[in-house]
PDB file of C-alpha atoms in Angstrom:
ATOM      1  CA  MET C 163       0.000   0.000   0.000  1.00  0.00           C
ATOM      2  CA  GLN C 164       1.398   3.394  -1.000  1.00  0.00           C
ATOM      3  CA  GLU C 165       0.336   6.964  -0.468  1.00  0.00           C
ATOM      4  CA  LYS C 166      -1.244   8.514  -3.576  1.00  0.00           C
ATOM      5  CA  TYR C 167       0.308  11.691  -4.938  1.00  0.00           C
ATOM      6  CA  ILE C 168      -1.627  14.285  -6.884  1.00  0.00           C
ATOM      7  CA  GLU C 169      -1.433  14.316 -10.652  1.00  0.00           C
ATOM      8  CA  LYS C 170       0.570  16.929 -12.542  1.00  0.00           C
ATOM      9  CA  GLU C 171      -2.502  19.016 -13.433  1.00  0.00           C
ATOM     10  CA  THR C 172      -3.553  19.121  -9.782  1.00  0.00           C
ATOM     11  CA  ALA C 173       0.009  20.061  -8.818  1.00  0.00           C
ATOM     12  CA  LYS C 174      -0.112  22.993 -11.255  1.00  0.00           C
ATOM     13  CA  LEU C 175      -3.343  24.214  -9.646  1.00  0.00           C
ATOM     14  CA  ALA C 176      -1.817  23.876  -6.162  1.00  0.00           C
ATOM     15  CA  LYS C 177       1.187  25.931  -7.240  1.00  0.00           C
ATOM     16  CA  GLU C 178      -1.060  28.553  -8.807  1.00  0.00           C
ATOM     17  CA  LYS C 179      -2.960  28.800  -5.499  1.00  0.00           C
ATOM     18  CA  ARG C 180       0.362  29.189  -3.621  1.00  0.00           C
ATOM     19  CA  MET C 181       0.401  25.927  -1.716  1.00  0.00           C
ATOM     20  CA  ASP C 182       3.813  26.113  -0.056  1.00  0.00           C
ATOM     21  CA  GLU C 183       4.531  22.837   1.722  1.00  0.00           C
ATOM     22  CA  PRO C 184       7.421  20.353   1.593  1.00  0.00           C
ATOM     23  CA  ALA C 185       7.005  17.906  -1.288  1.00  0.00           C
ATOM     24  CA  LEU C 186       8.397  14.482  -2.086  1.00  0.00           C
ATOM     25  CA  VAL C 187       7.415  14.392  -5.760  1.00  0.00           C
ATOM     26  CA  ILE C 188       8.620  16.871  -8.354  1.00  0.00           C
ATOM     27  CA  TYR C 189       7.193  17.243 -11.844  1.00  0.00           C
ATOM     28  CA  TYR C 190       9.063  19.105 -14.564  1.00  0.00           C
ATOM     29  CA  ASP C 191       7.297  21.088 -17.240  1.00  0.00           C
ATOM     30  CA  PRO C 192       8.262  20.312 -19.934  1.00  0.00           C
ATOM     31  CA  PRO C 193       9.088  16.781 -18.738  1.00  0.00           C
ATOM     32  CA  LYS C 194      12.799  16.054 -18.549  1.00  0.00           C
ATOM     33  CA  ILE C 195      14.910  13.141 -17.491  1.00  0.00           C
ATOM     34  CA  ARG C 196      17.468  14.279 -14.936  1.00  0.00           C
ATOM     35  CA  ARG C 197      20.706  12.449 -14.250  1.00  0.00           C
ATOM     36  CA  GLY C 198      21.219  11.766 -10.575  1.00  0.00           C
ATOM     37  CA  ILE C 199      17.787  12.977  -9.479  1.00  0.00           C
ATOM     38  CA  SER C 200      14.570  11.098  -9.884  1.00  0.00           C
ATOM     39  CA  THR C 201      11.123  12.620  -9.903  1.00  0.00           C
ATOM     40  CA  ILE C 202      10.466  10.815  -6.655  1.00  0.00           C
ATOM     41  CA  LEU C 203      13.292  11.880  -4.403  1.00  0.00           C
ATOM     42  CA  GLY C 204      12.430   9.739  -1.420  1.00  0.00           C
ATOM     43  CA  PRO C 205      11.263  10.401   2.126  1.00  0.00           C
ATOM     44  CA  GLY C 206      12.355  13.692   3.615  1.00  0.00           C
ATOM     45  CA  TRP C 207      14.164  15.030   0.556  1.00  0.00           C
ATOM     46  CA  GLY C 208      11.509  17.560  -0.438  1.00  0.00           C
ATOM     47  CA  ARG C 209      11.731  19.515   2.800  1.00  0.00           C
ATOM     48  CA  TYR C 210      15.015  21.012   1.626  1.00  0.00           C
ATOM     49  CA  TYR C 211      13.396  22.789  -1.304  1.00  0.00           C
ATOM     50  CA  ASN C 212      11.500  26.038  -1.095  1.00  0.00           C
ATOM     51  CA  PHE C 213       8.448  25.746  -3.300  1.00  0.00           C
ATOM     52  CA  TYR C 214       8.928  29.000  -5.224  1.00  0.00           C
ATOM     53  CA  ASN C 215      12.738  29.148  -5.369  1.00  0.00           C
ATOM     54  CA  ASN C 216      15.325  26.722  -6.720  1.00  0.00           C
ATOM     55  CA  GLN C 217      13.786  26.493 -10.187  1.00  0.00           C
ATOM     56  CA  PRO C 218      15.958  24.710 -12.778  1.00  0.00           C
ATOM     57  CA  LYS C 219      18.200  27.001 -14.789  1.00  0.00           C
ATOM     58  CA  ASP C 220      17.408  25.291 -18.098  1.00  0.00           C
ATOM     59  CA  GLY C 221      14.042  27.046 -18.486  1.00  0.00           C
ATOM     60  CA  SER C 222      11.903  24.145 -17.339  1.00  0.00           C
ATOM     61  CA  GLU C 223       9.583  24.643 -14.399  1.00  0.00           C
ATOM     62  CA  ARG C 224       9.683  22.529 -11.263  1.00  0.00           C
ATOM     63  CA  ILE C 225       6.207  21.740  -9.906  1.00  0.00           C
ATOM     64  CA  HIS C 226       5.930  20.049  -6.540  1.00  0.00           C
ATOM     65  CA  GLY C 227       3.503  17.185  -6.196  1.00  0.00           C
ATOM     66  CA  PHE C 228       1.965  16.536  -2.805  1.00  0.00           C
ATOM     67  CA  SER C 229       0.098  13.615  -1.339  1.00  0.00           C
ATOM     68  CA  GLN C 230      -3.646  13.791  -1.829  1.00  0.00           C
ATOM     69  CA  THR C 231      -4.038  13.763   1.946  1.00  0.00           C
ATOM     70  CA  LEU C 232      -1.788  16.803   2.396  1.00  0.00           C
ATOM     71  CA  VAL C 233      -3.676  18.831  -0.231  1.00  0.00           C
ATOM     72  CA  GLN C 234      -6.994  17.834   1.350  1.00  0.00           C
ATOM     73  CA  LYS C 235      -5.729  18.943   4.778  1.00  0.00           C
ATOM     74  CA  TRP C 236      -4.288  22.208   3.390  1.00  0.00           C
ATOM     75  CA  LEU C 237      -7.632  23.062   1.768  1.00  0.00           C
ATOM     76  CA  ARG C 238      -9.453  22.328   5.014  1.00  0.00           C
ATOM     77  CA  GLU C 239      -7.094  24.159   7.388  1.00  0.00           C
ATOM     78  CA  LYS C 240      -6.110  27.165   5.242  1.00  0.00           C
ATOM     79  CA  HIS C 241      -9.261  27.770   3.209  1.00  0.00           C
ATOM     80  CA  ASN C 242     -12.121  26.044   5.074  1.00  0.00           C
ATOM     81  CA  ILE C 243     -12.812  23.927   1.983  1.00  0.00           C
ATOM     82  CA  PHE C 244     -13.797  20.332   2.732  1.00  0.00           C
ATOM     83  CA  VAL C 245     -13.368  17.621   0.114  1.00  0.00           C
ATOM     84  CA  ILE C 246     -15.451  14.633   1.135  1.00  0.00           C
ATOM     85  CA  VAL C 247     -15.440  11.254  -0.566  1.00  0.00           C
ATOM     86  CA  GLU C 248     -18.401   9.032   0.151  1.00  0.00           C
ATOM     87  CA  LEU C 249     -18.891   5.349  -0.500  1.00  0.00           C
ATOM     88  CA  ARG C 250     -21.954   4.401  -2.504  1.00  0.00           C
ATOM     89  CA  HIS C 251     -22.928   0.794  -2.922  1.00  0.00           C
ATOM     90  CA  PRO C 252     -25.307   0.267  -5.819  1.00  0.00           C
ATOM     91  CA  LEU C 253     -26.445  -3.236  -6.612  1.00  0.00           C
ATOM     92  CA  ASP C 254     -23.703  -4.186  -9.059  1.00  0.00           C
ATOM     93  CA  LYS C 255     -20.468  -2.563  -7.741  1.00  0.00           C
ATOM     94  CA  ILE C 256     -18.970  -0.203  -5.200  1.00  0.00           C
ATOM     95  CA  GLN C 257     -18.617   3.402  -6.356  1.00  0.00           C
ATOM     96  CA  PHE C 258     -17.513   6.668  -4.809  1.00  0.00           C
ATOM     97  CA  ASP C 259     -18.955  10.172  -4.816  1.00  0.00           C
ATOM     98  CA  CYS C 260     -17.155  13.437  -4.155  1.00  0.00           C
ATOM     99  CA  VAL C 261     -18.694  16.442  -2.414  1.00  0.00           C
ATOM    100  CA  ILE C 262     -17.090  19.829  -1.718  1.00  0.00           C
ATOM    101  CA  GLY C 263     -18.282  22.048   1.093  1.00  0.00           C
ATOM    102  CA  ILE C 264     -17.099  25.466   2.241  1.00  0.00           C
ATOM    103  CA  LEU C 265     -17.311  26.343   5.926  1.00  0.00           C
ATOM    104  CA  LYS C 266     -18.702  29.853   6.271  1.00  0.00           C
ATOM    105  CA  ASP C 267     -20.478  31.375   9.286  1.00  0.00           C
ATOM    106  CA  ASN C 268     -20.354  27.997  11.083  1.00  0.00           C
ATOM    107  CA  LYS C 269     -22.342  26.366   8.258  1.00  0.00           C
ATOM    108  CA  ILE C 270     -21.221  24.071   5.473  1.00  0.00           C
ATOM    109  CA  HIS C 271     -22.253  25.339   2.043  1.00  0.00           C
ATOM    110  CA  TYR C 272     -22.068  22.550  -0.520  1.00  0.00           C
ATOM    111  CA  VAL C 273     -20.778  23.847  -3.832  1.00  0.00           C
ATOM    112  CA  TYR C 274     -19.868  20.760  -5.854  1.00  0.00           C
ATOM    113  CA  ALA C 275     -20.887  17.132  -6.200  1.00  0.00           C
ATOM    114  CA  SER C 276     -19.821  14.437  -8.603  1.00  0.00           C
ATOM    115  CA  ASN C 277     -20.368  10.706  -8.610  1.00  0.00           C
ATOM    116  CA  ASP C 278     -19.672   7.333 -10.184  1.00  0.00           C
ATOM    117  CA  PHE C 279     -15.937   7.047  -9.513  1.00  0.00           C
ATOM    118  CA  ASP C 280     -14.448   3.563  -9.450  1.00  0.00           C
ATOM    119  CA  THR C 281     -11.820   4.325  -6.799  1.00  0.00           C
ATOM    120  CA  TYR C 282     -11.615   6.519  -3.721  1.00  0.00           C
ATOM    121  CA  GLU C 283      -8.404   8.118  -5.036  1.00  0.00           C
ATOM    122  CA  GLU C 284      -9.987   9.011  -8.373  1.00  0.00           C
ATOM    123  CA  ALA C 285     -12.898  10.729  -6.618  1.00  0.00           C
ATOM    124  CA  LEU C 286     -10.525  12.572  -4.284  1.00  0.00           C
ATOM    125  CA  GLU C 287      -8.280  13.741  -7.155  1.00  0.00           C
ATOM    126  CA  ILE C 288     -11.201  15.294  -9.033  1.00  0.00           C
ATOM    127  CA  GLY C 289     -12.491  16.810  -5.803  1.00  0.00           C
ATOM    128  CA  LEU C 290      -9.095  18.354  -5.062  1.00  0.00           C
ATOM    129  CA  GLN C 291      -8.915  19.867  -8.544  1.00  0.00           C
ATOM    130  CA  GLU C 292     -12.374  21.386  -8.215  1.00  0.00           C
ATOM    131  CA  ALA C 293     -11.666  22.634  -4.689  1.00  0.00           C
ATOM    132  CA  LEU C 294      -8.426  24.327  -5.767  1.00  0.00           C
ATOM    133  CA  LYS C 295     -10.334  26.125  -8.525  1.00  0.00           C
ATOM    134  CA  LEU C 296     -12.569  27.683  -5.838  1.00  0.00           C
ATOM    135  CA  ILE C 297      -9.659  29.560  -4.241  1.00  0.00           C
ATOM    136  CA  LYS C 298      -9.484  33.157  -5.451  1.00  0.00           C
TER     137      LYS C 298
END
């Protein structure tokens, strides 16, 4: 069992919204193969990089990828945006739904819902993308 990291498109949205946390996965745009450094640097390595500094000098852009759990927690703690994945069990197979709520005036205001995902991680990824788009 491994922790799921956000996809590159979600990572771009997180960067755009100024998510500044240590990261263990780095995407390059355009993609490049680096000698001596892999895109997954290993536990603890990402904490030595500042998110907005240390960009490669070859013109490519370094985009940090975070775990889905970290992005979900960041949205909740910094922006009061809750990404909730719910299990739905129709007759033929298990499916997942994603709901986004914003905490405002001690009330949850639901702003997004989507359903019919085959995996929890797929539902969470789409929910994270939609939640990041809500940040102004």
